Short mmCIF file of C-alpha atoms and ligand atoms in Angstrom, two decimals:
data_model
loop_
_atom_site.label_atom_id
_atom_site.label_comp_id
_atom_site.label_asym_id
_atom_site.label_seq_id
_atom_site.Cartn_x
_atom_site.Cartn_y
_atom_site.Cartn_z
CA UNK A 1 7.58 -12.35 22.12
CA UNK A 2 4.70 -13.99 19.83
CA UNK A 3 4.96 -11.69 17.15
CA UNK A 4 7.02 -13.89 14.11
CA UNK A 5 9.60 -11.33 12.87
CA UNK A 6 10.47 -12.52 9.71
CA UNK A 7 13.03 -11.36 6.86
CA UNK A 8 12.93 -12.92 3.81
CA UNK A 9 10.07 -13.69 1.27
CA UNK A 10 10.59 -17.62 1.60
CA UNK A 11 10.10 -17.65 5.67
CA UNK A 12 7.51 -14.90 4.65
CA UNK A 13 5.41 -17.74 2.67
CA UNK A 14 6.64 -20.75 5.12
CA UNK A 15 5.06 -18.67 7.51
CA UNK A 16 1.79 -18.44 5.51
CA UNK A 17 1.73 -21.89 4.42
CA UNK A 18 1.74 -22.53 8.37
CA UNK A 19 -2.47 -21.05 9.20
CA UNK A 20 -3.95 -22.60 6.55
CA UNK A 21 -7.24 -21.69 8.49
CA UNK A 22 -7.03 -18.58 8.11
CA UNK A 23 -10.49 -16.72 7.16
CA UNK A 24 -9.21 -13.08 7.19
CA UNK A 25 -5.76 -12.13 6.51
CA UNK A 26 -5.23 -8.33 7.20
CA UNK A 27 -1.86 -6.29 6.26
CA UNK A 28 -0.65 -3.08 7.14
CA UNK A 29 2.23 -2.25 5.01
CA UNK A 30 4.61 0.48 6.50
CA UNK A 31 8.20 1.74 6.47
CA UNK A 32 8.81 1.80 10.17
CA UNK A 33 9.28 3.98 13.02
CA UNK A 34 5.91 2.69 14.15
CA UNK A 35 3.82 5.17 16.30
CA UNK A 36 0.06 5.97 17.64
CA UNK A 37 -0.57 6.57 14.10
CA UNK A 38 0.30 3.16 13.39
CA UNK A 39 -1.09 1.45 16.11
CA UNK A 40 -4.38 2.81 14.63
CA UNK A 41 -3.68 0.85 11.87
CA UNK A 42 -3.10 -2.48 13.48
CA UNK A 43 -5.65 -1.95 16.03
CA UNK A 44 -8.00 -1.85 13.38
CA UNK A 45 -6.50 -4.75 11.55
CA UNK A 46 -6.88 -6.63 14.91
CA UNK A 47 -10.34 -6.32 15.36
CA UNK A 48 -11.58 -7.40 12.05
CA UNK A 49 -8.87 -10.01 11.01
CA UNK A 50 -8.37 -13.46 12.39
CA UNK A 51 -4.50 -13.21 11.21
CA UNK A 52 -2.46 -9.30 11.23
CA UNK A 53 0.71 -8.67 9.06
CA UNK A 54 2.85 -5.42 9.34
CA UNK A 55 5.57 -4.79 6.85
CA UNK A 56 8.30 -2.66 8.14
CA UNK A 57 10.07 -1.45 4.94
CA UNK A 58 12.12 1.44 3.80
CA UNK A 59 11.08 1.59 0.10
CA UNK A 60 14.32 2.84 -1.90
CA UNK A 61 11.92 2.98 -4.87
CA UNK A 62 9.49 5.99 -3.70
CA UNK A 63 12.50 8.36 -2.61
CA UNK A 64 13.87 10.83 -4.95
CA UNK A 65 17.59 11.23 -4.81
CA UNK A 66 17.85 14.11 -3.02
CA UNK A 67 15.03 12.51 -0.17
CA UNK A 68 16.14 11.39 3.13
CA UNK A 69 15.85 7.44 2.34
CA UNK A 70 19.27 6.88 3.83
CA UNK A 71 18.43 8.99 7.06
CA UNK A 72 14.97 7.76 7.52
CA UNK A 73 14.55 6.71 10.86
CA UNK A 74 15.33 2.45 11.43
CA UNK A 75 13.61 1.48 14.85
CA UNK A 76 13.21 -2.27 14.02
CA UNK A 77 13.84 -3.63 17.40
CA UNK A 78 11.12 -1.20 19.33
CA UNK A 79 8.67 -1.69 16.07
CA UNK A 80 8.98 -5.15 16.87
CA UNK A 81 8.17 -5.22 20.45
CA UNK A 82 5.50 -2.51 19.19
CA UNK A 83 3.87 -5.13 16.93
CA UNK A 84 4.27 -7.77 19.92
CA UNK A 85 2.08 -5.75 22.08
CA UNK A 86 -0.54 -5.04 19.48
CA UNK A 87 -0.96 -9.02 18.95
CA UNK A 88 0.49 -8.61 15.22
CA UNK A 89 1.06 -12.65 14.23
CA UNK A 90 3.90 -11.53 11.36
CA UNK A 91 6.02 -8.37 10.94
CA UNK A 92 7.99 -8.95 7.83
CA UNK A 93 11.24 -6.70 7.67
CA UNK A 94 13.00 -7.58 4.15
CA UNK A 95 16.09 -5.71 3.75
CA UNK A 96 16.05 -3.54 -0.17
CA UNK A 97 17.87 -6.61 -1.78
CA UNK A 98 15.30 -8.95 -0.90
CA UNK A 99 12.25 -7.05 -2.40
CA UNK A 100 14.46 -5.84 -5.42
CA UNK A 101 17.48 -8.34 -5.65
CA UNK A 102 17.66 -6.57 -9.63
CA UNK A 103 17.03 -3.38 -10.57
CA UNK A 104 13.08 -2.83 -10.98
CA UNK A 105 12.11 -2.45 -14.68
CA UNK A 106 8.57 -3.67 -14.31
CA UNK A 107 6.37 -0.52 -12.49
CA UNK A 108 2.58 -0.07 -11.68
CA UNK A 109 1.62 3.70 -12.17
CA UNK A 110 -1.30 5.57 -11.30
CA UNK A 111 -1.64 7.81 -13.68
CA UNK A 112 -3.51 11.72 -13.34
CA UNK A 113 -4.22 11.32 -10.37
CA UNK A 114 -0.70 10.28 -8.85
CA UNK A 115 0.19 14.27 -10.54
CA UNK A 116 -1.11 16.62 -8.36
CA UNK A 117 -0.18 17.55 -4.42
CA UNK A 118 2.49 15.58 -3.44
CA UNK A 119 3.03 13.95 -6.91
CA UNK A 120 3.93 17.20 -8.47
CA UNK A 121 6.82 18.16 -6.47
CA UNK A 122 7.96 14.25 -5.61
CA UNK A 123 8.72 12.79 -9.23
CA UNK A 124 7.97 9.30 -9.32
CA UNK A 125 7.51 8.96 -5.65
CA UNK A 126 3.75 7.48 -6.27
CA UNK A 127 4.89 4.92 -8.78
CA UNK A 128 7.14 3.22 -6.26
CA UNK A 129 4.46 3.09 -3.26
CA UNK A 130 1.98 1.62 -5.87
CA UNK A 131 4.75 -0.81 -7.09
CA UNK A 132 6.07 -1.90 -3.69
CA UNK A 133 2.37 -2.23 -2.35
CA UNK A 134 1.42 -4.73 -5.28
CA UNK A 135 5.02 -6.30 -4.74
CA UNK A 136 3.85 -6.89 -1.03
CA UNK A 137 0.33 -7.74 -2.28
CA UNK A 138 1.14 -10.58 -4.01
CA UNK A 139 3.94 -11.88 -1.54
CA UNK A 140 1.17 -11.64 1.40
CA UNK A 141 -2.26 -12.15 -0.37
CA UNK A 142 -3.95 -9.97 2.27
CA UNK A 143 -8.09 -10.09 1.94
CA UNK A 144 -8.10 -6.61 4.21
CA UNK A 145 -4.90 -3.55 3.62
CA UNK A 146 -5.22 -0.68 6.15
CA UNK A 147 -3.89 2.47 5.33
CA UNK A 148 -3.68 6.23 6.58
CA UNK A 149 -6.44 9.03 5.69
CA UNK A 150 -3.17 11.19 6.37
CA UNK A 151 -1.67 9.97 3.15
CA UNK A 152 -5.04 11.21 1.49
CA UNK A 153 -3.27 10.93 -1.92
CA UNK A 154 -1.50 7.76 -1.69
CA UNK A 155 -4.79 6.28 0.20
CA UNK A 156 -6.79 7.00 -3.23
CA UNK A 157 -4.27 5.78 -5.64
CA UNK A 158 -4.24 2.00 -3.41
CA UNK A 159 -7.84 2.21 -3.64
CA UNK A 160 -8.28 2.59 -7.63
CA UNK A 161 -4.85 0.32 -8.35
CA UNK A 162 -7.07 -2.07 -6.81
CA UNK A 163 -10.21 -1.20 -8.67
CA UNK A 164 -8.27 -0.72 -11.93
CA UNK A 165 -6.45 -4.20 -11.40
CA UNK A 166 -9.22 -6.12 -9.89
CA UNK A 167 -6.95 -7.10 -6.71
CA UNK A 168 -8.80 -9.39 -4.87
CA UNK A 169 -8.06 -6.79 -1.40
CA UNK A 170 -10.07 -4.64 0.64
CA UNK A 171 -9.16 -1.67 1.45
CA UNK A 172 -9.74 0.07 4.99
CA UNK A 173 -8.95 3.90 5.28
CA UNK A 174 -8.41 4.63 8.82
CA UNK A 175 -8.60 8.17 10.23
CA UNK A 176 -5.70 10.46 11.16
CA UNK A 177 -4.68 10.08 14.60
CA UNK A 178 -3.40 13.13 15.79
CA UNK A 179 -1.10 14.52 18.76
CA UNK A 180 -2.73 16.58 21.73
CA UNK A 181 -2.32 19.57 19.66
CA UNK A 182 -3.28 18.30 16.99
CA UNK A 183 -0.31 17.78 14.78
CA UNK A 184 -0.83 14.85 12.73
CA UNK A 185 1.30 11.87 14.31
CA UNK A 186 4.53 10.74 11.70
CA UNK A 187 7.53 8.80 11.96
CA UNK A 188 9.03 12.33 10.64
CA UNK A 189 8.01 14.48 13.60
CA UNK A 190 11.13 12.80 15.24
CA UNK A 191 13.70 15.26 13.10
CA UNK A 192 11.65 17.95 14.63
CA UNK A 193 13.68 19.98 17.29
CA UNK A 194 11.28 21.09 20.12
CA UNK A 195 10.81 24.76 18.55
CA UNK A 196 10.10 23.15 15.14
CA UNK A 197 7.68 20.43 16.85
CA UNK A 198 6.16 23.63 18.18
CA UNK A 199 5.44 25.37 14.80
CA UNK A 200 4.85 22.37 12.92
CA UNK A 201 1.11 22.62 14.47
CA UNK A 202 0.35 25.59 12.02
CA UNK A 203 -0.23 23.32 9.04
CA UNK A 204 -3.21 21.64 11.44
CA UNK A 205 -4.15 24.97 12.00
CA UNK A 206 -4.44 26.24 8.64
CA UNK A 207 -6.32 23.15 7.56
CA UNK A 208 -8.53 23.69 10.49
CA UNK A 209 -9.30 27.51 9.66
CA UNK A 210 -10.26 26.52 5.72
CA UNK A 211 -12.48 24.11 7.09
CA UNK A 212 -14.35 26.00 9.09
CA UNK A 213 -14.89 28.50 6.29
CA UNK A 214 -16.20 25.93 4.09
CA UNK A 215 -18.16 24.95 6.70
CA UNK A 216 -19.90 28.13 6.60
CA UNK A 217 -20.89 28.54 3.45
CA UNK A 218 -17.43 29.14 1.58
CA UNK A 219 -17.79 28.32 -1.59
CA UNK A 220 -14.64 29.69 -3.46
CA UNK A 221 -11.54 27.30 -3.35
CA UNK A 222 -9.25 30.34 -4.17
CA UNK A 223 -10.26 32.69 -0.89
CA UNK A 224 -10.23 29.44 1.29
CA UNK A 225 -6.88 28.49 -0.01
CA UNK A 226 -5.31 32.29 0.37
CA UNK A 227 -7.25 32.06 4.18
CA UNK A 228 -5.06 28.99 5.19
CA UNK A 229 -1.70 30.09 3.28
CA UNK A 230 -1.77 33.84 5.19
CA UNK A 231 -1.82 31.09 8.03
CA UNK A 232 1.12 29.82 7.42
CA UNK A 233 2.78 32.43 6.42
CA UNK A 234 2.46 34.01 9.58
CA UNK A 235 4.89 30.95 11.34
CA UNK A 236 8.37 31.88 10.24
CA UNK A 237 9.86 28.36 10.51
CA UNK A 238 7.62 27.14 8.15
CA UNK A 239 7.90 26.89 4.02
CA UNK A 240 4.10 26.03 1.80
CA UNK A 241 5.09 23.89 -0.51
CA UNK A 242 1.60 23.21 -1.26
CA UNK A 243 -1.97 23.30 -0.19
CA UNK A 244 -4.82 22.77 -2.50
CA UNK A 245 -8.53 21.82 -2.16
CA UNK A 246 -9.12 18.68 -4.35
CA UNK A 247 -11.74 16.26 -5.19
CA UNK A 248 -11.69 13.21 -2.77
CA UNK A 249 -11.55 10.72 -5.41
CA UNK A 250 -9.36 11.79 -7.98
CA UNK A 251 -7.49 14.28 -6.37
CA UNK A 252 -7.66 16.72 -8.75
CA UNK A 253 -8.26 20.46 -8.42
CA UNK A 254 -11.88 21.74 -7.82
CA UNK A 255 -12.90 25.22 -8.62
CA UNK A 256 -16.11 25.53 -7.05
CA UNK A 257 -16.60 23.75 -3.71
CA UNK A 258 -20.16 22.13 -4.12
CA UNK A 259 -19.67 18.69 -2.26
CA UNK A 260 -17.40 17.54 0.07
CA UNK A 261 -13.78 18.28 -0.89
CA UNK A 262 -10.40 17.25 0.63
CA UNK A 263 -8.02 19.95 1.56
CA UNK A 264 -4.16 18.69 1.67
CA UNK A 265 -1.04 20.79 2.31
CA UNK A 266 2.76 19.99 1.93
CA UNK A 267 5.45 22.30 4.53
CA UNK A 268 8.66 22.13 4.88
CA UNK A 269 10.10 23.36 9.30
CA UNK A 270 13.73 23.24 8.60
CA UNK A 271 14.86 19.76 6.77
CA UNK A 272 11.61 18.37 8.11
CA UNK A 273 8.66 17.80 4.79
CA UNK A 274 5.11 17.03 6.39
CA UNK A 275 1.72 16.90 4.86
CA UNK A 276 -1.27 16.88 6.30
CA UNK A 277 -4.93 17.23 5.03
CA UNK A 278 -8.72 17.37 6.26
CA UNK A 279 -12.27 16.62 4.60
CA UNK A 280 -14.09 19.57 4.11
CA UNK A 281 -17.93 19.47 4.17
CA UNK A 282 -19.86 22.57 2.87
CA UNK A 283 -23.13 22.86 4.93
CA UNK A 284 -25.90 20.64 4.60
P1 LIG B 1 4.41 5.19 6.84
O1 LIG B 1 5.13 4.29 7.77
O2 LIG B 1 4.57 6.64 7.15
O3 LIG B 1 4.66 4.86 5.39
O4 LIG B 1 2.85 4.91 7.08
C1 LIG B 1 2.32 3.61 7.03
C2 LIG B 1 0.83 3.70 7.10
O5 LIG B 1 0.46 4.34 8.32
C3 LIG B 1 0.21 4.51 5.96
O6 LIG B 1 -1.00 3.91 5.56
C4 LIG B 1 -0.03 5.85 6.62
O7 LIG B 1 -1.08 6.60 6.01
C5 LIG B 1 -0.41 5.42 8.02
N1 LIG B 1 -0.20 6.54 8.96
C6 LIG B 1 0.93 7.25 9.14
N2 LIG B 1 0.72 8.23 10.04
C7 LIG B 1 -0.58 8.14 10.42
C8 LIG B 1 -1.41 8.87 11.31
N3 LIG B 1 -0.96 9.92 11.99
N4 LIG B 1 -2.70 8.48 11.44
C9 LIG B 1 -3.18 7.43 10.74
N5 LIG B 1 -2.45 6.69 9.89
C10 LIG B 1 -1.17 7.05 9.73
#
């Protein structure tokens, strides 16, 4: 093994301290139960850093208390062979007391745009990925983050925290890598029995078939929307939580589809929450 699997924030900055020549630094902060979808990440991070960082952490702060933070799958010993064979230099694995040894009072917030989609049926879930992501910020310093065009929502909060705060990081969105069938790859899709994994393609599907329309000249966000949910509705294992065309920026709801729009949908197959979500271009 090469890859430096370290646990606390004090190795974490011995560690640091130890390439002082470093040029680019790039990070890819996750909770774990690394997959393709991660290896995107990192790939990407590979290429255009001289020194990679993954964070495998299980943030207590962005799970409500009826969310499946103590059941969330822990894989550290295969993420860390994972990272090994993607050339990561650092995986840092803190356990919760080490990244909040006291309760958190002090929070970084998004605000309006961490509301709609997922925000609006996860309360406060947003305001502890941007908190943990600064936390992690500052401990590693990275000059490049890479994150997920899966988590559409969370991607454009990062992206104006940064703006907002003037964080001296770049962010890199990287697209959503997919299974064969196109179900969008997550450390979640493990829950998934193999008649669930089966249905859980519909929410693809439905994404698919409302981007096609727009495609075509669609213009109405409320037939597009009704298109995809009748969709869904059709696969009996699966609940719409909620899917809703939004600006790409700001995430918030548009009502006429004149420019390129991002369409994101929550289900729920059993116990199993995914999300998924696809750019939409009208024509031209
Ligand atoms: P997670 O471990 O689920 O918190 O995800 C860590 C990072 O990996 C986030 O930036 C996610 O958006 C990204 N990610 C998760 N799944 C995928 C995927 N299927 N394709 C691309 N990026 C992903």
């Amino acid at each position: 093994m090469t890859v430096r699997l370290v646990h606390t924030i004090a190795v974490l900055r011995k560690e640091l301290a130890a390439f002082p020549a470093v040029q680019t630094r790039g990070f890819v902060p996750t909770m774990g139960a690394l997959h393709a979808g991660h290896g995107r990440l990192i790939h990407r991070a590979r290429a255009e850093c001289d020194q990679v960082m993954v964070s495998v952490f299980v943030n207590p702060l962005q799970f409500g208390p009826k969310e499946d933070y103590t059941g969330y799958p822990r894989t550290l010993q295969e993420d860390c062979a994972f990272c090994d064979a993607r050339g990561v230099d650092i995986l840092f694995a803190p356990e919760a007391e080490e990244i909040y040894p006291r309760p958190q009072l002090t929070f970084v917030e998004v605000s309006r745009m961490s509301e709609p989609l997922c925000g609006r049926f996860r309360p406060n879930h947003f305001r502890g990925v941007t908190t943990v992501v600064l936390k992690l910020f500052h401990m590693i310093q990275p000059h490049r983050a890479y994150f997920g065009e899966k988590d559409a929502q969370q991607l454009a909060l990062i992206r104006r925290m940064v703006l907002d705060l003037n964080l001296p990081t770049t962010i890199v969105a990287v697209p959503t890598v997919r299974e064969d069938d196109g179900l969008a790859c997550s450390s979640r899709n493990r829950y998934l029995n193999p008649q669930q994994r089966q249905a859980a393609v519909v929410l693809y599907r439905a994404l698919q078939a409302a981007q096609n329309q727009i495609a075509a000249g669609a213009t109405d966000p409320r037939q597009v929307q009704a298109a995809a949910l009748a969709i869904l509705q059709q696969e009996p294992l699966a609940r719409v939580e909620y899917l809703e065309l939004v600006d790409p920026d700001e995430m918030q709801a548009v009502t006429q589809i004149t420019g390129p729009a991002r369409l994101a949908g929550a289900i729920w197959i059993g116990s199993t929450r995914l999300i998924d979500n696809v750019l939409c271009q009208p024509p031209g």
